Amino acid sequence: MAGELDVQGAKNSILPLLSGTVLCQGESVLHNCPNLSDADAACRILNCLGCKCTRVNKSITVNSELLLNTDVPEELMREMRSSIVFLGAILGRTRQCKLTFPGGCELGPRPIDLHLMALRKMGVEIKNESGYLECSAPKGIHGAHISLSLPSVGATENIILAAVTAKGTTEIHNAAREPEITDLADFLNKCGARINGAGSGTVIIEGVEKLGGAEHKVIPDRIVAATYLCCAAITRGEIILKNADFSHISALVPVFEQMGCKIYGYNSDGEDRIYINARKPLRAPHKIITTWHPGFPTDAQPMFMALASTLKGTSVFEETIFDNRFRHADELMRLGAKISVNKTIAVVEGVNRLSGADVKATDLRGGAALVTAALFAEGTSRISGISHIDRGYDDLVGNLKKIGADINNA
Ligand code: EPZ
């Protein structure tokens, strides 16, 4: 494949940003918002809380002057597991909140013990009864010194959201360092918050009285960028990604280079871009271990497994973040991939050819992995379960067509 593509705004940024608007007693405008079912679900939650959430193309305006409700109904919570990130914001604004305990998901159990531990330390009383979390802070929310046993993205976001209007200062140690954390802090600071250290392992939040609204542009989606780069590599092509932040994919670059790709970031007319050339014969990356940012992101593992399936040699994948994130391996094997999975280790023997087949997306990135592999496979593949893909990719089909893929929505 060859050509140029614009990278969408980040799904894992727009969700906490939309939650953050609940804290704002005014109007906020978020630009570069991708059209995703998860973003629509977040907007439905905002409207249910009494905020006015409207979208015009890639901009979402939220007026949260009036917050009429503090409970998120079960059907909305169930639509999207990451709705838990509304908990910190609703508490930060109203000091009370009731929502259902978010279930696990396709990737395995998704506990929220760190979220709850931290909020309790900040003075929130939490009752977990018959699947509901009933939270209140009768004496208000106060700052706390919180050390996380693991750098949970969601827990870091929830703590920041609850801490921006708390009394006093909150320190988060072993905080998540993902770029989406920095994006959230940048937006909240524009609204009047006082957050320092976002993107590092220690985040300090000084509580302020109230937040106003602000305008903000969502950062590019680094996992969508990784997906397009894998699609280019698996078809031995050459593409340019526009509005893509090379510094957000630093752990992926050595893997692409080890495979034999040429990849670099540059700026053209004020626009960040990423270039990849995979036209040379490629070889398998020896070992990919997923870990916390800035390490190799777990969200990119499925697409790299699809790519590795077609490269000469053996690759070993170790998944250290989620318990059940190799479900796409079975479906890749239906296309002819040679993969053996044992708990959190997957060994991939590269093959010269894959053949088209009917396969089923098991989850968001697993679905993206199947699309990636199908671009290489001989013949036609039919991928079902694409609602998973629609959660995180804005017009994946249209974008891949732009760079030469023979792909259609059924
Ligand atoms: C965010 O999920 C992302 N989702 C995920 O992306 C991403 O894979 C994940 O971070 C890790 O980077 C969003 O941002 C919406 P975590 P989150 O809290 O916040 C354990 C995608 O494909 N844990 O960092 O839910 C947990 O079991 C999605 O875009 C606890 O034990 O991830 C898991 O093993 C998938 N206790 C690990 O930490 C807790 O209280 C990662 O969790 C919280 C988490």
Coordinates of C-alpha atoms and ligand atoms in Angstrom, one line a residue:
M1 CA 0.0 0.0 0.0
A2 CA 1.1 3.6 -0.6
G3 CA -0.1 7.1 0.1
E4 CA -0.9 9.5 2.9
L5 CA -3.4 9.3 5.8
D6 CA -4.6 11.6 8.5
V7 CA -4.5 10.0 11.9
Q8 CA -7.7 10.5 14.0
G9 CA -7.8 12.0 17.5
A10 CA -7.1 9.5 20.3
K11 CA -10.0 7.4 21.6
N12 CA -8.2 6.9 25.0
S13 CA -7.9 10.7 25.3
I14 CA -11.4 11.8 24.2
L15 CA -13.0 9.5 26.8
P16 CA -11.3 11.0 29.9
L17 CA -11.5 14.5 28.3
L18 CA -15.3 14.2 27.9
S19 CA -15.5 13.0 31.5
G20 CA -13.3 16.1 32.5
T21 CA -15.9 18.5 31.1
V22 CA -18.3 17.4 34.0
L23 CA -16.0 19.4 36.3
C24 CA -16.3 22.6 34.2
Q25 CA -19.0 25.1 35.2
G26 CA -19.1 26.5 31.7
E27 CA -18.8 25.5 28.1
S28 CA -15.9 23.4 26.6
V29 CA -15.1 22.6 23.0
L30 CA -13.0 19.6 22.1
H31 CA -11.6 19.5 18.6
N32 CA -10.2 16.6 16.5
C33 CA -12.8 14.2 18.1
P34 CA -13.0 11.0 16.2
N35 CA -16.4 9.5 15.2
L36 CA -16.4 6.4 17.4
S37 CA -19.2 4.5 19.2
D38 CA -17.3 4.8 22.5
A39 CA -17.3 8.6 22.1
D40 CA -21.0 8.5 21.3
A41 CA -21.5 6.5 24.5
A42 CA -19.6 9.0 26.5
C43 CA -21.8 11.8 25.1
R44 CA -24.9 9.9 26.1
I45 CA -23.6 9.7 29.6
L46 CA -23.0 13.5 29.6
N47 CA -26.5 14.2 28.4
C48 CA -27.9 11.9 31.0
L49 CA -26.1 13.9 33.7
G50 CA -27.7 17.0 32.4
C51 CA -24.8 18.4 30.4
K52 CA -25.6 19.6 26.9
C53 CA -23.3 17.6 24.6
T54 CA -23.4 18.4 20.8
R55 CA -21.1 17.4 17.9
V56 CA -20.4 19.3 14.7
N57 CA -18.1 17.2 12.6
K58 CA -15.0 16.6 14.6
S59 CA -15.8 19.1 17.4
I60 CA -17.8 18.3 20.5
T61 CA -19.2 21.1 22.6
V62 CA -20.2 20.4 26.2
N63 CA -22.1 22.9 28.4
S64 CA -22.0 21.6 31.9
E65 CA -23.2 24.7 33.6
L66 CA -26.0 22.7 35.2
L67 CA -25.4 19.2 36.4
L68 CA -28.9 17.7 37.2
N69 CA -28.0 14.1 37.9
T70 CA -25.2 12.2 39.6
D71 CA -26.1 8.7 38.7
V72 CA -25.1 6.8 35.5
P73 CA -27.8 4.3 34.6
E74 CA -26.7 0.6 34.2
E75 CA -27.4 0.4 30.5
L76 CA -25.0 3.3 29.8
M77 CA -22.3 1.9 32.1
R78 CA -22.6 -1.4 30.3
E79 CA -22.1 0.1 26.9
M80 CA -18.5 1.0 27.7
R81 CA -16.3 -0.4 30.4
S82 CA -14.2 2.7 30.6
S83 CA -17.2 4.7 31.7
I84 CA -15.7 4.2 35.2
V85 CA -13.6 7.3 34.4
F86 CA -16.8 9.4 35.0
L87 CA -16.7 8.5 38.6
G88 CA -13.8 10.8 39.6
A89 CA -15.3 13.7 37.6
I90 CA -18.8 13.4 39.0
L91 CA -17.4 13.2 42.5
G92 CA -15.1 16.1 41.9
R93 CA -18.1 18.2 40.9
T94 CA -20.9 17.0 43.1
R95 CA -19.3 14.9 45.9
Q96 CA -21.7 12.0 45.2
C97 CA -22.2 9.4 42.5
K98 CA -24.0 6.1 41.9
L99 CA -23.0 3.8 39.0
T100 CA -22.8 0.1 38.3
F101 CA -19.6 -1.8 38.9
P102 CA -18.1 -2.0 35.4
G103 CA -17.9 -5.6 34.2
G104 CA -14.8 -7.3 32.9
C105 CA -14.3 -7.3 29.2
E106 CA -12.9 -9.5 26.4
L107 CA -9.4 -8.9 27.7
G108 CA -10.0 -10.5 31.0
P109 CA -10.9 -9.2 34.5
R110 CA -10.8 -5.4 34.7
P111 CA -10.6 -4.7 38.5
I112 CA -11.0 -1.1 39.8
D113 CA -9.5 -1.7 43.3
L114 CA -6.9 1.0 42.8
H115 CA -9.5 3.5 41.8
L116 CA -11.5 2.8 44.9
M117 CA -8.5 2.6 47.3
A118 CA -7.4 6.1 46.1
L119 CA -10.9 7.7 46.3
R120 CA -11.4 6.3 49.8
K121 CA -8.0 7.9 50.8
M122 CA -9.5 11.2 49.5
G123 CA -12.5 11.0 51.8
V124 CA -15.0 9.3 49.5
E125 CA -17.3 6.7 51.2
I126 CA -18.0 3.9 48.8
K127 CA -20.6 1.2 49.2
N128 CA -20.5 -1.7 46.8
E129 CA -24.0 -3.2 46.9
S130 CA -25.7 -5.5 44.5
G131 CA -23.5 -4.4 41.6
Y132 CA -23.8 -0.7 42.3
L133 CA -21.1 1.7 43.6
E134 CA -22.8 4.3 45.9
C135 CA -20.2 7.0 46.6
S136 CA -20.5 10.1 48.7
A137 CA -18.1 12.5 50.4
P138 CA -20.2 14.2 53.1
K139 CA -17.1 16.0 54.5
G140 CA -15.9 16.9 51.0
I141 CA -12.9 15.5 49.1
H142 CA -9.5 16.2 50.4
G143 CA -6.0 15.8 48.9
A144 CA -4.0 12.7 49.7
H145 CA -0.7 11.0 49.1
I146 CA -1.4 8.0 46.9
S147 CA 1.0 5.3 45.7
L148 CA -0.3 3.0 43.0
S149 CA 0.9 -0.6 43.1
L150 CA 0.8 -0.5 39.3
P151 CA 0.6 2.5 37.0
S152 CA -3.1 2.1 36.1
V153 CA -4.2 4.5 33.3
G154 CA -7.8 4.6 34.5
A155 CA -7.0 4.9 38.2
T156 CA -4.5 7.8 37.5
E157 CA -7.2 9.6 35.4
N158 CA -9.9 9.1 38.1
I159 CA -7.6 10.4 40.9
I160 CA -6.7 13.5 38.8
L161 CA -10.4 14.2 38.1
A162 CA -11.4 13.9 41.7
A163 CA -8.4 15.9 43.0
V164 CA -8.6 19.0 40.8
T165 CA -11.3 20.5 43.1
A166 CA -10.3 18.7 46.3
K167 CA -9.3 20.6 49.4
G168 CA -5.5 20.6 49.5
T169 CA -2.9 18.8 47.4
T170 CA -2.9 15.3 46.0
E171 CA 0.3 13.4 45.1
I172 CA 0.1 10.4 42.8
H173 CA 3.2 8.1 42.9
N174 CA 3.8 5.4 40.3
A175 CA 1.2 7.2 38.1
A176 CA 0.6 6.1 34.5
R177 CA 2.7 8.1 32.0
E178 CA 0.6 7.6 28.9
P179 CA 0.3 10.7 26.6
E180 CA -3.4 10.6 27.2
I181 CA -2.7 11.5 30.9
T182 CA -0.8 14.5 29.8
D183 CA -3.6 15.5 27.3
L184 CA -6.1 15.3 30.2
A185 CA -3.9 17.4 32.5
D186 CA -3.3 20.0 29.7
F187 CA -7.1 20.4 29.1
L188 CA -7.9 20.6 32.9
N189 CA -5.1 23.2 33.4
K190 CA -6.7 25.3 30.6
C191 CA -9.9 25.1 32.6
G192 CA -8.1 26.5 35.7
A193 CA -6.8 23.3 37.4
R194 CA -3.3 23.2 38.9
I195 CA -1.7 19.9 37.8
N196 CA 2.0 19.3 37.6
G197 CA 4.1 16.3 36.5
A198 CA 1.5 14.6 34.2
G199 CA 3.4 12.2 31.9
S200 CA 5.9 11.4 34.6
G201 CA 5.5 8.9 37.4
T202 CA 4.7 11.6 40.0
V203 CA 1.7 13.9 39.5
I204 CA 0.9 16.7 41.9
I205 CA -2.6 18.3 41.9
E206 CA -3.3 21.4 44.0
G207 CA -7.1 21.6 44.5
V208 CA -8.9 24.8 43.3
E209 CA -12.4 26.1 44.0
K210 CA -13.9 25.6 40.5
L211 CA -13.1 25.1 36.9
G212 CA -14.4 27.0 33.9
G213 CA -14.7 25.7 30.3
A214 CA -11.9 25.7 27.7
E215 CA -11.1 24.8 24.1
H216 CA -8.8 21.9 23.4
K217 CA -7.5 19.8 20.5
V218 CA -7.4 16.0 21.2
I219 CA -3.9 14.5 20.6
P220 CA -3.5 12.0 17.7
D221 CA -4.3 8.3 18.4
R222 CA -0.9 6.5 18.7
I223 CA -2.5 3.1 18.5
V224 CA -4.4 3.9 15.3
A225 CA -1.1 5.2 13.9
A226 CA 0.5 1.9 14.9
T227 CA -2.3 0.1 13.2
Y228 CA -1.8 1.9 9.9
L229 CA 2.0 1.4 10.1
C230 CA 1.5 -2.3 10.6
C231 CA -0.9 -2.3 7.6
A232 CA 1.8 -0.6 5.5
A233 CA 4.5 -3.1 6.7
I234 CA 2.4 -6.2 6.1
T235 CA 1.8 -5.1 2.5
R236 CA 5.5 -4.2 2.1
G237 CA 4.3 -0.6 1.3
E238 CA 5.3 3.0 2.0
I239 CA 3.0 5.5 3.6
I240 CA 3.0 8.9 5.3
L241 CA 0.8 9.5 8.4
K242 CA -0.2 13.1 8.9
N243 CA -1.1 14.7 12.3
A244 CA 0.8 11.8 13.9
D245 CA 3.1 12.2 16.9
F246 CA 6.4 10.2 16.4
S247 CA 7.3 10.8 20.1
H248 CA 4.2 8.8 21.1
I249 CA 5.4 5.6 19.4
S250 CA 9.0 5.5 20.5
A251 CA 8.8 1.9 21.7
L252 CA 7.5 0.7 18.3
V253 CA 10.3 2.3 16.3
P254 CA 13.1 -0.1 17.2
V255 CA 10.7 -3.0 16.5
F256 CA 9.9 -1.7 13.0
E257 CA 13.7 -1.1 12.4
Q258 CA 14.6 -4.6 13.6
M259 CA 12.1 -5.9 11.0
G260 CA 14.0 -4.0 8.3
C261 CA 11.6 -1.0 7.9
K262 CA 12.7 2.6 7.5
I263 CA 10.7 4.8 9.8
Y264 CA 11.1 8.4 11.0
G265 CA 9.1 11.4 12.2
Y266 CA 9.3 14.9 10.7
N267 CA 7.4 18.1 10.6
S268 CA 6.0 19.7 7.4
D269 CA 4.3 23.1 7.4
G270 CA 3.8 22.8 11.1
E271 CA 2.2 19.3 10.8
D272 CA 3.8 16.3 12.6
R273 CA 4.1 13.3 10.3
I274 CA 5.5 9.8 10.4
Y275 CA 7.0 8.1 7.3
I276 CA 7.5 4.3 6.9
N277 CA 9.0 2.3 4.1
A278 CA 8.7 -1.5 4.3
R279 CA 9.6 -2.3 0.7
K280 CA 12.8 -4.2 1.6
P281 CA 12.5 -7.9 2.6
L282 CA 11.4 -8.0 6.3
R283 CA 12.4 -10.4 9.1
A284 CA 10.6 -11.3 12.3
P285 CA 11.2 -9.2 15.5
H286 CA 12.7 -11.6 18.0
K287 CA 10.8 -10.6 21.2
I288 CA 8.0 -8.2 22.0
I289 CA 7.1 -7.7 25.6
T290 CA 4.2 -5.4 26.4
T291 CA 4.5 -3.1 29.3
W292 CA 3.5 0.3 30.7
H293 CA 4.2 3.5 28.8
P294 CA 6.8 4.4 27.6
G295 CA 7.3 0.7 26.9
F296 CA 5.7 -1.4 24.1
P297 CA 1.9 -0.7 24.4
T298 CA -0.3 -3.7 24.9
D299 CA -2.9 -2.1 22.6
A300 CA -0.4 -2.5 19.6
Q301 CA 0.4 -6.2 20.4
P302 CA -2.4 -7.8 18.3
M303 CA -1.6 -5.9 15.1
F304 CA 2.1 -6.6 15.5
M305 CA 1.3 -10.3 15.9
A306 CA -0.6 -10.2 12.6
L307 CA 2.5 -8.6 11.0
A308 CA 4.9 -11.0 12.6
S309 CA 2.9 -13.9 11.3
T310 CA 4.1 -13.0 7.8
L311 CA 7.8 -12.4 8.5
K312 CA 10.6 -14.8 8.1
G313 CA 11.7 -16.2 11.4
T314 CA 10.2 -16.7 14.9
S315 CA 8.8 -14.0 17.2
V316 CA 8.0 -14.4 20.9
F317 CA 5.3 -12.2 22.4
E318 CA 4.9 -11.7 26.1
E319 CA 1.7 -10.0 27.3
T320 CA 2.2 -8.6 30.8
I321 CA -0.7 -6.2 31.1
F322 CA -3.9 -8.3 30.4
D323 CA -4.6 -11.9 31.3
N324 CA -6.5 -12.7 28.1
R325 CA -5.2 -10.7 25.2
F326 CA -4.3 -13.4 22.7
R327 CA -7.8 -14.3 21.6
H328 CA -7.0 -13.0 18.1
A329 CA -4.4 -15.7 17.7
D330 CA -7.1 -18.4 17.0
E331 CA -8.6 -16.2 14.3
L332 CA -5.2 -15.4 12.8
M333 CA -4.6 -19.2 12.6
R334 CA -7.8 -19.6 10.5
L335 CA -6.0 -17.4 8.0
G336 CA -3.0 -19.7 8.1
A337 CA -0.8 -18.1 10.7
K338 CA 1.4 -20.4 12.9
I339 CA 1.0 -19.3 16.5
S340 CA 1.3 -21.3 19.7
V341 CA -0.1 -19.7 22.9
N342 CA 0.7 -20.6 26.4
K343 CA -0.9 -18.3 29.0
T344 CA 0.9 -14.9 28.5
I345 CA 3.4 -16.1 25.9
A346 CA 2.7 -16.5 22.2
V347 CA 5.3 -17.9 19.7
V348 CA 4.8 -16.9 16.1
E349 CA 6.5 -18.9 13.2
G350 CA 6.4 -16.6 10.2
V351 CA 4.8 -18.0 7.0
N352 CA 5.1 -17.0 3.4
R353 CA 1.4 -16.9 2.7
L354 CA -1.9 -16.5 4.5
S355 CA -5.2 -17.4 2.8
G356 CA -8.4 -15.5 3.0
A357 CA -11.1 -16.9 5.3
D358 CA -14.2 -16.0 7.4
V359 CA -12.9 -14.7 10.8
K360 CA -14.5 -13.0 13.8
A361 CA -13.3 -10.0 15.7
T362 CA -13.0 -10.8 19.4
D363 CA -12.3 -7.3 20.6
L364 CA -11.2 -3.9 19.4
R365 CA -7.5 -4.4 18.7
G366 CA -8.0 -8.1 17.9
G367 CA -10.4 -7.0 15.1
A368 CA -7.7 -4.5 13.8
A369 CA -5.2 -7.4 13.8
L370 CA -7.6 -9.4 11.5
V371 CA -7.9 -6.5 9.1
T372 CA -4.1 -6.2 9.1
A373 CA -3.6 -9.9 8.3
A374 CA -6.4 -10.0 5.7
L375 CA -4.6 -7.3 3.7
F376 CA -1.7 -9.8 3.2
A377 CA -3.9 -12.9 2.8
E378 CA -4.5 -14.3 -0.7
G379 CA -8.2 -14.2 -1.7
T380 CA -11.0 -12.7 0.2
S381 CA -11.5 -12.6 4.0
R382 CA -14.8 -11.7 5.6
I383 CA -14.5 -10.2 9.1
S384 CA -17.5 -10.3 11.4
G385 CA -18.0 -8.5 14.8
I386 CA -16.8 -5.2 13.3
S387 CA -18.8 -3.3 16.0
H388 CA -15.7 -4.0 18.1
I389 CA -13.6 -2.1 15.5
D390 CA -16.0 0.8 15.3
R391 CA -15.4 1.4 19.0
G392 CA -11.9 2.7 18.3
Y393 CA -11.4 3.3 14.6
D394 CA -13.0 6.3 12.7
D395 CA -13.6 5.0 9.1
L396 CA -10.9 2.3 9.1
V397 CA -12.3 1.0 5.8
G398 CA -12.3 4.4 4.1
N399 CA -8.8 5.2 5.3
L400 CA -7.3 1.9 4.2
K401 CA -9.0 2.3 0.8
K402 CA -7.2 5.7 0.5
I403 CA -3.8 3.9 0.6
G404 CA -4.8 1.2 -1.8
A405 CA -6.5 -1.6 0.2
D406 CA -9.1 -3.7 -1.6
I407 CA -11.6 -3.5 1.4
N408 CA -15.3 -2.9 1.7
N409 CA -17.9 -2.8 4.4
A410 CA -20.2 -5.8 3.8
Ligands
EPZ1 C1 -6.5 1.9 29.5 O1 -7.4 0.9 30.1 C2 -6.9 1.8 28.0 N1 -8.3 2.2 27.8 C3 -6.6 0.5 27.4 O2 -6.9 0.5 26.0 C4 -5.2 0.1 27.6 O3 -4.9 -1.2 27.2 C5 -4.8 0.2 29.1 O4 -5.1 1.5 29.6 C6 -3.4 -0.2 29.5 O5 -2.6 0.7 28.8 C7 -8.7 3.5 27.9 O6 -7.8 4.4 28.1 C8 -10.1 3.8 27.7 P1 -5.3 0.0 33.4 P2 -7.5 0.8 31.7 O7 -6.1 0.6 34.5 O8 -7.4 2.2 32.3 C9 -4.9 -3.8 36.2 C10 -7.8 -0.1 23.9 O9 -7.7 -1.1 23.2 N2 -5.7 -3.0 37.2 O10 -4.0 0.7 33.0 O11 -8.7 0.0 32.0 C11 -5.9 -4.4 35.2 O12 -6.4 -5.6 35.6 C12 -8.0 -0.3 25.5 O13 -7.9 1.1 23.5 C13 -5.9 -3.4 38.5 O14 -5.4 -4.5 38.8 O15 -6.2 0.0 32.0 C14 -5.0 -4.5 34.0 O16 -4.4 -5.8 34.1 C15 -7.9 -1.7 25.9 N3 -6.6 -2.6 39.4 C16 -4.0 -3.4 34.1 O17 -4.0 -3.0 35.4 C17 -7.1 -1.4 39.0 O18 -7.7 -0.8 39.9 C18 -4.3 -2.3 33.1 O19 -5.2 -1.5 33.6 C19 -6.9 -1.0 37.7 C20 -6.2 -1.8 36.8

